[in-house]
Amino acid sequence: MNTTSYKVTGLSCEHCVNAVTGELRRLDGVSAMTVDLVPDGFSLVTVTSAQPLADDAVSAALDEAGDYRIGGA
């Protein structure tokens, strides 16, 4: 199992959380995830998967969900 946390921008409500969760769960090997919502800041999205996920796959899923991006420090 692999667990990775991402700081994600653009999430402001439960609708955003549901959109992001739905898209990330579609990635191969994802078994669990949590989102610590921080409106107007960096929300912490933690994904557990069978193997490490490619950053571009995570970014593409976030883009498909809406205007969400992996942020910096």
Short mmCIF file of C-alpha atoms in Angstrom, two decimals, residues 4-27 30 32-38 41-48 53 57-71:
data_model
loop_
_atom_site.label_atom_id
_atom_site.label_comp_id
_atom_site.label_asym_id
_atom_site.label_seq_id
_atom_site.Cartn_x
_atom_site.Cartn_y
_atom_site.Cartn_z
CA THR A 4 0.41 10.09 -0.53
CA SER A 5 -0.87 13.52 0.52
CA TYR A 6 -1.35 16.40 -1.89
CA LYS A 7 -1.93 20.07 -1.10
CA VAL A 8 -4.72 21.05 -3.48
CA THR A 9 -6.03 24.53 -4.29
CA GLY A 10 -9.52 25.50 -5.40
CA LEU A 11 -11.67 23.47 -3.02
CA SER A 12 -14.22 25.64 -1.25
CA CYS A 13 -17.14 23.37 -0.26
CA GLU A 14 -18.46 19.82 0.04
CA HIS A 15 -19.41 19.84 -3.64
CA CYS A 16 -15.72 20.38 -4.47
CA VAL A 17 -14.72 17.56 -2.11
CA ASN A 18 -17.23 15.21 -3.78
CA ALA A 19 -16.01 16.13 -7.27
CA VAL A 20 -12.35 15.56 -6.39
CA THR A 21 -13.11 12.35 -4.51
CA GLY A 22 -15.13 10.97 -7.40
CA GLU A 23 -12.41 11.58 -9.98
CA LEU A 24 -9.50 10.36 -7.85
CA ARG A 25 -11.34 7.15 -6.91
CA ARG A 26 -11.47 6.32 -10.64
CA LEU A 27 -7.68 6.03 -10.80
CA VAL A 30 -7.03 3.76 -5.33
CA ALA A 32 -9.18 5.00 0.10
CA MET A 33 -8.92 8.74 0.38
CA THR A 34 -9.63 11.63 2.71
CA VAL A 35 -9.95 15.35 2.12
CA ASP A 36 -9.29 17.92 4.83
CA LEU A 37 -11.14 20.91 3.37
CA VAL A 38 -9.54 24.34 3.78
CA GLY A 41 -6.37 27.65 1.04
CA PHE A 42 -4.55 24.36 0.56
CA SER A 43 -6.83 21.39 1.24
CA LEU A 44 -4.99 18.20 2.15
CA VAL A 45 -6.02 15.29 -0.08
CA THR A 46 -4.63 11.95 1.12
CA VAL A 47 -4.86 9.00 -1.26
CA THR A 48 -4.14 5.35 -0.48
CA LEU A 53 0.20 7.27 -8.51
CA ALA A 57 -2.58 11.20 -13.52
CA VAL A 58 -3.50 12.94 -10.25
CA SER A 59 -3.28 16.37 -11.91
CA ALA A 60 -5.47 15.18 -14.80
CA ALA A 61 -8.09 13.81 -12.39
CA LEU A 62 -8.13 17.11 -10.48
CA ASP A 63 -8.50 19.02 -13.73
CA GLU A 64 -11.37 16.75 -14.81
CA ALA A 65 -13.11 17.39 -11.46
CA GLY A 66 -12.90 21.17 -11.88
CA ASP A 67 -10.44 24.00 -11.40
CA TYR A 68 -8.33 22.17 -8.80
CA ARG A 69 -4.54 22.12 -8.79
CA ILE A 70 -1.75 20.57 -6.76
CA GLY A 71 -0.21 23.49 -4.87
#
